[in-house]
Tab-separated table of N, CA and C in Angstrom:
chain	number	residue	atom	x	y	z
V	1	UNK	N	-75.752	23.103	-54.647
V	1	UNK	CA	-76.396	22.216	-53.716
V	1	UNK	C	-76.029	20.784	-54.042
V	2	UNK	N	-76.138	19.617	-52.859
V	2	UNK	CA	-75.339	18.567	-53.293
V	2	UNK	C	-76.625	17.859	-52.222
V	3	UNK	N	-76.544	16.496	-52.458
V	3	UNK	CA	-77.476	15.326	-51.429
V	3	UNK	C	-76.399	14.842	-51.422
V	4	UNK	N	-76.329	14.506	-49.730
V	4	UNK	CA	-74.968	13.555	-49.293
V	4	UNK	C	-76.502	12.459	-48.481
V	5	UNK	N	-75.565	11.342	-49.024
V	5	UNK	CA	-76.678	9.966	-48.367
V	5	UNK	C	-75.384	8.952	-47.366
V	6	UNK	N	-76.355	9.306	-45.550
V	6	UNK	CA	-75.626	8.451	-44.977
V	6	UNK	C	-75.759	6.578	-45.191
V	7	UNK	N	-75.142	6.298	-46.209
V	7	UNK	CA	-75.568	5.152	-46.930
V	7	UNK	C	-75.120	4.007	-46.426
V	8	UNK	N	-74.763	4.006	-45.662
V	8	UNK	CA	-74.277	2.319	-44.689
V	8	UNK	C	-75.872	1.751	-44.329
V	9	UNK	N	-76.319	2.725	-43.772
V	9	UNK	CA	-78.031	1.948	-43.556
V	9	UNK	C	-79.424	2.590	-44.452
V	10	UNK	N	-78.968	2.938	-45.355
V	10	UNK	CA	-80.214	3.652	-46.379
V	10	UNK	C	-80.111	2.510	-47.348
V	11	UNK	N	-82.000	2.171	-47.361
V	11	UNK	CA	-81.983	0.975	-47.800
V	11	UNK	C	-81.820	0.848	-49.445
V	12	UNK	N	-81.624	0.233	-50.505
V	12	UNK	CA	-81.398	-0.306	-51.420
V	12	UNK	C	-82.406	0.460	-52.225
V	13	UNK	N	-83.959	0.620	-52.061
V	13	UNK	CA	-84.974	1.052	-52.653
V	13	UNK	C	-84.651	2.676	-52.882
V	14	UNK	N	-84.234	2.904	-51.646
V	14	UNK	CA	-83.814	4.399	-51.120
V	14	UNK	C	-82.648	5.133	-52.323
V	15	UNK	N	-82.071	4.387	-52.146
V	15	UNK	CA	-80.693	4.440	-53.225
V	15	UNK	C	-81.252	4.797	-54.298
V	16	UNK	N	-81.894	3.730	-54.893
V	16	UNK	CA	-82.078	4.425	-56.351
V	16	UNK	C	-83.451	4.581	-56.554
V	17	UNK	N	-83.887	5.269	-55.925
V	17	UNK	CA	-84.556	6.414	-56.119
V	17	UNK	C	-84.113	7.735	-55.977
V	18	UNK	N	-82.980	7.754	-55.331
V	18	UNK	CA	-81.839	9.002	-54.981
V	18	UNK	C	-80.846	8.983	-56.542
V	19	UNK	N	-80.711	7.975	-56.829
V	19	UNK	CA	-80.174	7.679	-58.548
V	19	UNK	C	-80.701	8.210	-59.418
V	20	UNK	N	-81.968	7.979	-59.585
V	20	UNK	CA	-82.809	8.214	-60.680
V	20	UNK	C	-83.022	9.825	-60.347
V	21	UNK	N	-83.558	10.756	-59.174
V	21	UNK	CA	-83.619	11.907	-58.662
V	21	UNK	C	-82.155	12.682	-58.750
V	22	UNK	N	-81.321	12.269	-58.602
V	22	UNK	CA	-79.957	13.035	-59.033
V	22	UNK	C	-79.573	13.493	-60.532
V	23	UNK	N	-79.960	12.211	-61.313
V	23	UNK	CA	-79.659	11.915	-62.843
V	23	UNK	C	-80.937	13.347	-63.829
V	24	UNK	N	-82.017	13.155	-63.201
V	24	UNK	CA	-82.793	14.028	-63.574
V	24	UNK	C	-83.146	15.316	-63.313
V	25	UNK	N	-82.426	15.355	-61.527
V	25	UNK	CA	-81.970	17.013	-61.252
V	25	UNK	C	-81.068	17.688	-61.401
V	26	UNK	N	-79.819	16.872	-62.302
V	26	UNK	CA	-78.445	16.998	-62.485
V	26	UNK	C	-78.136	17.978	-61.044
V	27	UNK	N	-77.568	16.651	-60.060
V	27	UNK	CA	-77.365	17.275	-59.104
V	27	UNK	C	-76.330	16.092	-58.538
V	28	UNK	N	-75.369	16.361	-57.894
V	28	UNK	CA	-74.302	16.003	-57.603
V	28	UNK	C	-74.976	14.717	-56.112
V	29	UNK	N	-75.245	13.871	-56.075
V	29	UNK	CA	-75.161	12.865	-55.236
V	29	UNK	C	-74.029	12.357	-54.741
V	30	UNK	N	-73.770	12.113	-53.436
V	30	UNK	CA	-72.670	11.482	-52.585
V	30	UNK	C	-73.278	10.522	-51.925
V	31	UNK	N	-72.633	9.317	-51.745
V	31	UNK	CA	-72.892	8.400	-50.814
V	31	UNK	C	-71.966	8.135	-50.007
V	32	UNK	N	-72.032	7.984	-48.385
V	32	UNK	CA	-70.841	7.961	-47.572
V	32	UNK	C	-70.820	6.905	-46.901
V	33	UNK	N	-69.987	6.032	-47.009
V	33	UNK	CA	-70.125	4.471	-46.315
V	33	UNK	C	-68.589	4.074	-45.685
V	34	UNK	N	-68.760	3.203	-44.964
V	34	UNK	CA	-67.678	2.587	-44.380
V	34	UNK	C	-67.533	1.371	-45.102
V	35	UNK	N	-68.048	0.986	-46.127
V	35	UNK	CA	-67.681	-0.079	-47.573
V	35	UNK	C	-67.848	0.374	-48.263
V	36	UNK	N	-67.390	-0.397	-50.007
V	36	UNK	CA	-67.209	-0.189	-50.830
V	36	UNK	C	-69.094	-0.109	-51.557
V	37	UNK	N	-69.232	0.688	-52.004
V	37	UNK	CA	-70.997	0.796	-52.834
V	37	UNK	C	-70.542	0.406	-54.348
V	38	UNK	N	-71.898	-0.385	-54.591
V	38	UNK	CA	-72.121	-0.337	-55.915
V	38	UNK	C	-72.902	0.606	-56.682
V	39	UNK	N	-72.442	1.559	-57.339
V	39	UNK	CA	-73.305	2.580	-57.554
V	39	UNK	C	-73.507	2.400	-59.559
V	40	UNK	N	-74.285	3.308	-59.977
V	40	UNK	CA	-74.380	3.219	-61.422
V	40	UNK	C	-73.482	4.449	-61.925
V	41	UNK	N	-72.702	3.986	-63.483
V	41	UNK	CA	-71.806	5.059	-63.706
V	41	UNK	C	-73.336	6.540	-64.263
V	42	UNK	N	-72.233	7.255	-63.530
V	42	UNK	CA	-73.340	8.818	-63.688
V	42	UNK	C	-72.393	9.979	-63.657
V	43	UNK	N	-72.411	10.598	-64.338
V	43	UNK	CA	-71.590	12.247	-63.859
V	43	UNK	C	-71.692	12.717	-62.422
V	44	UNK	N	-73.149	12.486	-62.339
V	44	UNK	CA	-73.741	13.037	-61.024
V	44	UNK	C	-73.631	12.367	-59.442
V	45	UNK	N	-73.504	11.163	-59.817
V	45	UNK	CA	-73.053	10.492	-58.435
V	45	UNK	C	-71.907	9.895	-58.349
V	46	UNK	N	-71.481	9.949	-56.718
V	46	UNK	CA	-70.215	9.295	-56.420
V	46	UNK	C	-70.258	9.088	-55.352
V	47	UNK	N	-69.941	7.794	-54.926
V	47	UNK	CA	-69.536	7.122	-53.267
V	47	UNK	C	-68.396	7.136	-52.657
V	48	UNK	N	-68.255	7.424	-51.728
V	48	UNK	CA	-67.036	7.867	-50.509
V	48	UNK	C	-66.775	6.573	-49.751
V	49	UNK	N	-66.096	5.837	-49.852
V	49	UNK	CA	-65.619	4.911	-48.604
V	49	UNK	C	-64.673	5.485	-47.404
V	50	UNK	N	-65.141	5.619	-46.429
V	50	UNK	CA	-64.249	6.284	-45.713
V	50	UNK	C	-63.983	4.656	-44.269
V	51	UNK	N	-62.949	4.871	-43.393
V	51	UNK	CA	-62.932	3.779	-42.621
V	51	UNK	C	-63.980	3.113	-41.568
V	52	UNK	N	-63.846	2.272	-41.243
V	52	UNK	CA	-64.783	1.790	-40.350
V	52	UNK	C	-64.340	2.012	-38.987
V	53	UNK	N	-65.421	2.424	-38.177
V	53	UNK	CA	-65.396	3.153	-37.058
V	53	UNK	C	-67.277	3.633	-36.600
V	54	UNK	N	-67.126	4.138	-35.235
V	54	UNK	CA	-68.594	4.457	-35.163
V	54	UNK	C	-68.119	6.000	-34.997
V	55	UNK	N	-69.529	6.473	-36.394
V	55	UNK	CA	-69.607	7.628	-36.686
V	55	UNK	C	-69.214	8.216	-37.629
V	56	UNK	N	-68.030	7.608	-38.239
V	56	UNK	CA	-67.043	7.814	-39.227
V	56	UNK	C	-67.479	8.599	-40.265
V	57	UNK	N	-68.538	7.863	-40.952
V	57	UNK	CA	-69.473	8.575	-42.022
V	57	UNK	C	-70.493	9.658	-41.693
V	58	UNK	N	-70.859	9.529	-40.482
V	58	UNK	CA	-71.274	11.077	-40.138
V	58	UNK	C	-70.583	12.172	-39.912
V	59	UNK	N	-69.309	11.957	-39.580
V	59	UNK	CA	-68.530	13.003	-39.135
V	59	UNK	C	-68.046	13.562	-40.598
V	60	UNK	N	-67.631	12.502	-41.288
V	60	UNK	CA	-67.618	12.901	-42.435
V	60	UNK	C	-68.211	14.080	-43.261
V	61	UNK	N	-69.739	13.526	-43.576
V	61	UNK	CA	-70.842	14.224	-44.125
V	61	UNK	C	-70.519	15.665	-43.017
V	62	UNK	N	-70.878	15.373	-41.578
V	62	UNK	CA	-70.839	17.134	-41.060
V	62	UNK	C	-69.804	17.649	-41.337
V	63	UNK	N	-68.432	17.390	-41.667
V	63	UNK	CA	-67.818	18.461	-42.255
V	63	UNK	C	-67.579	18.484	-43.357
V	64	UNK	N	-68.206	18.068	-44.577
V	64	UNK	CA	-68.229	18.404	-45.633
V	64	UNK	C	-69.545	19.142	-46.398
V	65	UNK	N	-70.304	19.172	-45.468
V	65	UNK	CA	-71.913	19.334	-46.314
V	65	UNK	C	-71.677	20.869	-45.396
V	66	UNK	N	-72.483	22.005	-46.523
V	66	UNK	CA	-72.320	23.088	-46.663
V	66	UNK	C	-73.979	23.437	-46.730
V	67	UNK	N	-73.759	24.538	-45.712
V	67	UNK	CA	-75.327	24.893	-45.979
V	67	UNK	C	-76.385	24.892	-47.022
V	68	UNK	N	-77.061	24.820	-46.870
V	68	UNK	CA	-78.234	24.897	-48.312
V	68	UNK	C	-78.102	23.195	-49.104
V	69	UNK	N	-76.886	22.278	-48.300
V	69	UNK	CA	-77.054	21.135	-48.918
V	69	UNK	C	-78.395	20.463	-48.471
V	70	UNK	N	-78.657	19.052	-49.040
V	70	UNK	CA	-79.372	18.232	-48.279
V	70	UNK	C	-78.957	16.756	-47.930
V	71	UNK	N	-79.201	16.180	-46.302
V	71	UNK	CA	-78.816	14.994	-46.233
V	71	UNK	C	-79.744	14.220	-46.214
V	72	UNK	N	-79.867	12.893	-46.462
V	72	UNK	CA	-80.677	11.528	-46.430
V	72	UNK	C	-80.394	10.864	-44.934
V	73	UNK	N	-80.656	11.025	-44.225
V	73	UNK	CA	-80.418	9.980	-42.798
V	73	UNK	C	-81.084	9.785	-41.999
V	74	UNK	N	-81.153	8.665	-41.467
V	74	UNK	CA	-82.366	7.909	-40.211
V	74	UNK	C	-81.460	8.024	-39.093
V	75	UNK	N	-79.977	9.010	-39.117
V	75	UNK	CA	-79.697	9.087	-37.936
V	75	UNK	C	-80.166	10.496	-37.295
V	76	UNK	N	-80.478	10.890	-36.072
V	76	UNK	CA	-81.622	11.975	-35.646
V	76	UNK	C	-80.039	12.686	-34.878
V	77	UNK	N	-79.019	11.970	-34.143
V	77	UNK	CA	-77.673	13.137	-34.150
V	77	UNK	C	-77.115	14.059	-35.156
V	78	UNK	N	-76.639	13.480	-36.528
V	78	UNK	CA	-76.633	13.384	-37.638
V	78	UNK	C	-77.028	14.191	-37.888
V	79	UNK	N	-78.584	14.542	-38.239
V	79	UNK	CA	-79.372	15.286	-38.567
V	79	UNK	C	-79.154	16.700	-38.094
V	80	UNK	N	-78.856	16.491	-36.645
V	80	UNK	CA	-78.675	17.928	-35.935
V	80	UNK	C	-77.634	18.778	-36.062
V	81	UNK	N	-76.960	17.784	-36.129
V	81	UNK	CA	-75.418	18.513	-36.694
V	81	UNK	C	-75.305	19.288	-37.944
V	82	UNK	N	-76.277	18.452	-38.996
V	82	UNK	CA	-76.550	19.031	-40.685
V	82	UNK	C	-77.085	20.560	-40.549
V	83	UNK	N	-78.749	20.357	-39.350
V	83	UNK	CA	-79.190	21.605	-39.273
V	83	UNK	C	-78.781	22.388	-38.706
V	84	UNK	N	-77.934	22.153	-37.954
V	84	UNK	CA	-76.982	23.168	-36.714
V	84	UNK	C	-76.109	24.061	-38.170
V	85	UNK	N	-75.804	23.615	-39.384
V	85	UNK	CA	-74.676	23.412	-40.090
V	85	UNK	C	-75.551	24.693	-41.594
V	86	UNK	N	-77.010	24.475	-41.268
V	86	UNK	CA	-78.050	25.275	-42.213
V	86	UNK	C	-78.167	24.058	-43.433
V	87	UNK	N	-77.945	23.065	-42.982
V	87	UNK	CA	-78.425	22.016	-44.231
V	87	UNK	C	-79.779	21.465	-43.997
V	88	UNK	N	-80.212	21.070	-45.245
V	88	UNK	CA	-81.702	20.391	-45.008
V	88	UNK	C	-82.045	18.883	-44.763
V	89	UNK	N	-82.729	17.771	-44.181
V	89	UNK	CA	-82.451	16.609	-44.299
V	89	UNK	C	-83.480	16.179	-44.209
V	90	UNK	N	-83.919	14.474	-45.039
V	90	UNK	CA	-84.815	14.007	-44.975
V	90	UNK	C	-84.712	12.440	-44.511
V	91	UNK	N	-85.448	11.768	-43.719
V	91	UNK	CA	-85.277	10.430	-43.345
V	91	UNK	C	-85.740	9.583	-44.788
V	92	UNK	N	-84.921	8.264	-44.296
V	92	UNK	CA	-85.479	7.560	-45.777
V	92	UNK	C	-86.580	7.483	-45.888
V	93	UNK	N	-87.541	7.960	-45.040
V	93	UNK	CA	-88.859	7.570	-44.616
V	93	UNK	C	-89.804	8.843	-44.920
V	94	UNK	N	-88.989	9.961	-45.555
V	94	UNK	CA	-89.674	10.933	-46.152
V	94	UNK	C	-89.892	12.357	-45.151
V	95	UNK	N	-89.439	12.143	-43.320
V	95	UNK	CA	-89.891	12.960	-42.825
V	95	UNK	C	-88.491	13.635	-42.804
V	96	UNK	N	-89.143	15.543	-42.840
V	96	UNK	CA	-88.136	16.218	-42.639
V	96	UNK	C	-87.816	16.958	-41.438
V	97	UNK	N	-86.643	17.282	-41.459
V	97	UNK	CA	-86.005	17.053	-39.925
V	97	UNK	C	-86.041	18.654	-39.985
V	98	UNK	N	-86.541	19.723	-39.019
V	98	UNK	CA	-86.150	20.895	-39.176
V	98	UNK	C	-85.454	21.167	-37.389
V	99	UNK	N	-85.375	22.199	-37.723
V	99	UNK	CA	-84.772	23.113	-36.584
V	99	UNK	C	-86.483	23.376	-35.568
V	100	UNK	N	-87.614	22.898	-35.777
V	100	UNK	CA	-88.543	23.241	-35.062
V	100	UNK	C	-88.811	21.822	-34.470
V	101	UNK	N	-88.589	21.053	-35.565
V	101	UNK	CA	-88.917	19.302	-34.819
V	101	UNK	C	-87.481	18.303	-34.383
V	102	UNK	N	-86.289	18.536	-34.488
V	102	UNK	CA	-85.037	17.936	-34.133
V	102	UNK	C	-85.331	17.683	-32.800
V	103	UNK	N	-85.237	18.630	-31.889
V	103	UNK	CA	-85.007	18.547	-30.665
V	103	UNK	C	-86.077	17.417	-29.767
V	104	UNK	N	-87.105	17.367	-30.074
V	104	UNK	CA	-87.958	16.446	-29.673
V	104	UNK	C	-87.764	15.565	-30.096
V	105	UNK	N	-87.317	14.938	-31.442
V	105	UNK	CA	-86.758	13.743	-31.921
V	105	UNK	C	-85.258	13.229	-31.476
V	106	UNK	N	-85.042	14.067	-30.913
V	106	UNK	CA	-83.072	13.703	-30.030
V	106	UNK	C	-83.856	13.242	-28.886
V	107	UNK	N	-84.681	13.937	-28.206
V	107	UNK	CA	-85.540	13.192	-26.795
V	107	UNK	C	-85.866	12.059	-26.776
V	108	UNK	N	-86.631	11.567	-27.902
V	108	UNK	CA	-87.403	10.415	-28.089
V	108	UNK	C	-86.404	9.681	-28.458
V	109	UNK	N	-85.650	10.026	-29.412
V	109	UNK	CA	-84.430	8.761	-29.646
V	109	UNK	C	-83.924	8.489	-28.234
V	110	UNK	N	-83.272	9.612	-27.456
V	110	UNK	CA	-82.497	8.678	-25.815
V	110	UNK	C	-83.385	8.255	-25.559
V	111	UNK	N	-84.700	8.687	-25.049
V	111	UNK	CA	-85.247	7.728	-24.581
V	111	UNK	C	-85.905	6.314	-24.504
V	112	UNK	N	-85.992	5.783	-26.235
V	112	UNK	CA	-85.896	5.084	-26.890
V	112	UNK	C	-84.706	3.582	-26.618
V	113	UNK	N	-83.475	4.555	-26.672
V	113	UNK	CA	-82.325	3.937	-26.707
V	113	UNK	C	-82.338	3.975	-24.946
V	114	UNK	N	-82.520	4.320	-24.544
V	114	UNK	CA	-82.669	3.596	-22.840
V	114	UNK	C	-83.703	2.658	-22.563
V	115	UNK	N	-84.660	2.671	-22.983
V	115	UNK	CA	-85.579	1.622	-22.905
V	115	UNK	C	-85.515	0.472	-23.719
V	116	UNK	N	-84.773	0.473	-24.639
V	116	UNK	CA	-84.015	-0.833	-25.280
V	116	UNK	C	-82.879	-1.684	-24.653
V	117	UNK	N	-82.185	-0.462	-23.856
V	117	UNK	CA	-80.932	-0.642	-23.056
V	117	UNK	C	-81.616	-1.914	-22.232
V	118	UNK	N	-82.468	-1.081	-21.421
V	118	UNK	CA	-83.177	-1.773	-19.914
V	118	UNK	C	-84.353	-3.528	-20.438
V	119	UNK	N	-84.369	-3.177	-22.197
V	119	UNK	CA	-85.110	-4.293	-22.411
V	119	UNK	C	-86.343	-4.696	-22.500
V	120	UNK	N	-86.661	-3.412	-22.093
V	120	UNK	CA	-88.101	-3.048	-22.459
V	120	UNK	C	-88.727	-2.701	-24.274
V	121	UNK	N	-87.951	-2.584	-24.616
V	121	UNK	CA	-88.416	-2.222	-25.896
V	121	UNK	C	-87.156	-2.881	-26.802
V	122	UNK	N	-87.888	-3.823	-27.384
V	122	UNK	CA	-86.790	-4.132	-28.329
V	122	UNK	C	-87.173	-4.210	-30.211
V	123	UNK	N	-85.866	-4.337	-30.793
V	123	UNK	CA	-86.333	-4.109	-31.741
V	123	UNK	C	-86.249	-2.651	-32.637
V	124	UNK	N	-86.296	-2.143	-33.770
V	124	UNK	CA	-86.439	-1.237	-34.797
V	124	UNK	C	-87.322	-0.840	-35.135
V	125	UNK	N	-87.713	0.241	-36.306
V	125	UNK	CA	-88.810	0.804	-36.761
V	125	UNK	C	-89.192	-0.168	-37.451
V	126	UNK	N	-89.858	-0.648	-38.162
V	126	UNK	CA	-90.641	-1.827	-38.813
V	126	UNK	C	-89.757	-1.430	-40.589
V	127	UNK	N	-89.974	-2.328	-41.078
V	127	UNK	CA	-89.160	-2.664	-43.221
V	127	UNK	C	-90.252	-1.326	-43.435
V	128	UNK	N	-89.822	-0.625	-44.382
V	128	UNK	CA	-90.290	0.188	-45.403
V	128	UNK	C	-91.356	-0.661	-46.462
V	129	UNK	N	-92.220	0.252	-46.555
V	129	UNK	CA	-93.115	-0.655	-47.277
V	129	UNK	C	-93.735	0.611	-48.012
V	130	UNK	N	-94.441	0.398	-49.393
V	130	UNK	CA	-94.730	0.900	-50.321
V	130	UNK	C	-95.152	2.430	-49.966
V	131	UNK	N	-95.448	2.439	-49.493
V	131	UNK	CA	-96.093	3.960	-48.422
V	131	UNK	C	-94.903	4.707	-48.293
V	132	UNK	N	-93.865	4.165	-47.583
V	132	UNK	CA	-92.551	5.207	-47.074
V	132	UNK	C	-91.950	5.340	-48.560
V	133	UNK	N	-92.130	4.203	-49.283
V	133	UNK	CA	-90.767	4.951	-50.292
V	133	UNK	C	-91.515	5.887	-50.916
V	134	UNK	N	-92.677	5.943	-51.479
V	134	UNK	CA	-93.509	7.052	-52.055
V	134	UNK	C	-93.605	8.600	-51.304
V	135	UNK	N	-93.773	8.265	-49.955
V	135	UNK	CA	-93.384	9.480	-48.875
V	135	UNK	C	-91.833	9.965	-49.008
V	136	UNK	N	-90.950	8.985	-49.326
V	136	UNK	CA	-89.881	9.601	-49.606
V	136	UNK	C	-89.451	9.606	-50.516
V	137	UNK	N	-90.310	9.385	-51.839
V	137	UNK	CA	-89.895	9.990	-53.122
V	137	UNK	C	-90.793	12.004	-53.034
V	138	UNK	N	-91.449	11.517	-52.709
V	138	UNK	CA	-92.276	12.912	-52.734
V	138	UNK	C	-91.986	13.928	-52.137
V	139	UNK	N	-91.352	13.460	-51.019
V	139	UNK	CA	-90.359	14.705	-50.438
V	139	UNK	C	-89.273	15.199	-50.696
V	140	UNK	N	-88.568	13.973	-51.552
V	140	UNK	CA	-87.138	14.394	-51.869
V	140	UNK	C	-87.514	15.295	-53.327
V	141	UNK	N	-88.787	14.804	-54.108
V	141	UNK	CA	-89.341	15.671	-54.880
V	141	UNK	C	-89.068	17.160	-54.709
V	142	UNK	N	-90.064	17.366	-53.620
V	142	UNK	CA	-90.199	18.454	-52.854
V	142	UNK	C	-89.057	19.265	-53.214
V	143	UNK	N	-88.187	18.639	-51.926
V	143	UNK	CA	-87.337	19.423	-51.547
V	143	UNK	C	-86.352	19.229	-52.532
V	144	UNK	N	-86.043	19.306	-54.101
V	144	UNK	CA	-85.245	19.440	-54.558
V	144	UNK	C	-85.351	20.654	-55.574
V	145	UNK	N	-87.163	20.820	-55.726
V	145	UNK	CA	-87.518	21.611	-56.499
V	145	UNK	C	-87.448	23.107	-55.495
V	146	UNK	N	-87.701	23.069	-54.299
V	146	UNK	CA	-87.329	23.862	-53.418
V	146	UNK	C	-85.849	24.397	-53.399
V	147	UNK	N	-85.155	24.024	-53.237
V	147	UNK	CA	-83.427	23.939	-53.389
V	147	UNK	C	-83.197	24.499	-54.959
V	148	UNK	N	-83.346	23.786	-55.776
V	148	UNK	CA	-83.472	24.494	-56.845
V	148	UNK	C	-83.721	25.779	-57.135
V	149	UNK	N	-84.821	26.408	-56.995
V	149	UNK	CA	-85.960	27.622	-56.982
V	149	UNK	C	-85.129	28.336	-56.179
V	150	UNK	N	-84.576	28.329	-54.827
V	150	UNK	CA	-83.655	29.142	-54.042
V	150	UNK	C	-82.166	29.336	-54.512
V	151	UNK	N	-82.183	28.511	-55.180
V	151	UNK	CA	-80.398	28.657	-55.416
V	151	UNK	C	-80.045	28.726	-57.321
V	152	UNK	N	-81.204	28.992	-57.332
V	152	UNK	CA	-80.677	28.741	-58.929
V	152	UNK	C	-80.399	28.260	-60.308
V	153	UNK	N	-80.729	26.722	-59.420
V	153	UNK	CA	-80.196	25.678	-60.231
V	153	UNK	C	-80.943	25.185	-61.038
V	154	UNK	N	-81.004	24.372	-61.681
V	154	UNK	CA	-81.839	23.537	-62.658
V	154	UNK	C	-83.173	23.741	-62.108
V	155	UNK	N	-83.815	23.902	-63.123
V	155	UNK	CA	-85.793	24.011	-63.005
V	155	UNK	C	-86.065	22.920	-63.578
């Protein structure tokens, strides 16, 4: 099992807490960006620069991430492609994306992204604040000890 992090927009806090969670699950971390990352030297992690382009790093991650992996992304296409793919994924924000809740979250994103279009809604999800990173330490918790327990790996 491997965490691939779509890391062009996963914020800084996000990161290393995915650092510190890799180092202690001895588990292979990827970061996939269209720049160069500063990462910490680790056995366990390594960053991908791949070119700049839209999508680049997602397309990436979907054909390299292998079922039973898990991805990090606030992108909700992304996501679908992972679970279409039998991978698991969590937003930086701690929520997990399954095959029962995707599809309603692809809805709400177009529709989202049309009502921004038209100008009605502008603007992003609001900064992460002490709440989300704890929600998404606790899940990535979760789900690593989960992943683990199924596959084998480190307890």
């Amino acid at each position: 099992m491997k965490i691939w992090v779509d890391a062009d927009a996963c914020p800084k806090v996000i990161k290393e807490i995915l650092y510190r969670a890799a180092n202690r699950a001895e588990t292979e971390l990827i970061l996939v960006a269209n720049q160069a990352l500063s990462i910490p030297g680790s056995h366990w992690i390594k960053s991908i620069q791949v070119s700049s382009g839209f999508d680049v790093a997602d397309n990436y991650i979907v054909q390299q991430v292998d079922a039973g992996d898990l991805v990090v992304t606030g992108d909700i296409p992304l996501a679908a492609e992972v679970i279409e793919k039998g991978g698991y994924v969590i937003s930086h924000r701690g929520e997990k994306y399954t095959r029962n809740n995707i599809g309603p979250r692809l809805n709400m994103r177009d529709f989202m992204e049309e009502m921004r279009s038209t100008g009605d809604v502008k603007g992003g999800p609001p900064p992460l604040n002490h709440t989300d990173r704890q929600t998404f330490a606790n899940a990535l918790d979760q789900m690593l000890a989960k992943l683990s327990k199924s596959s084998g790996n480190h307890e």
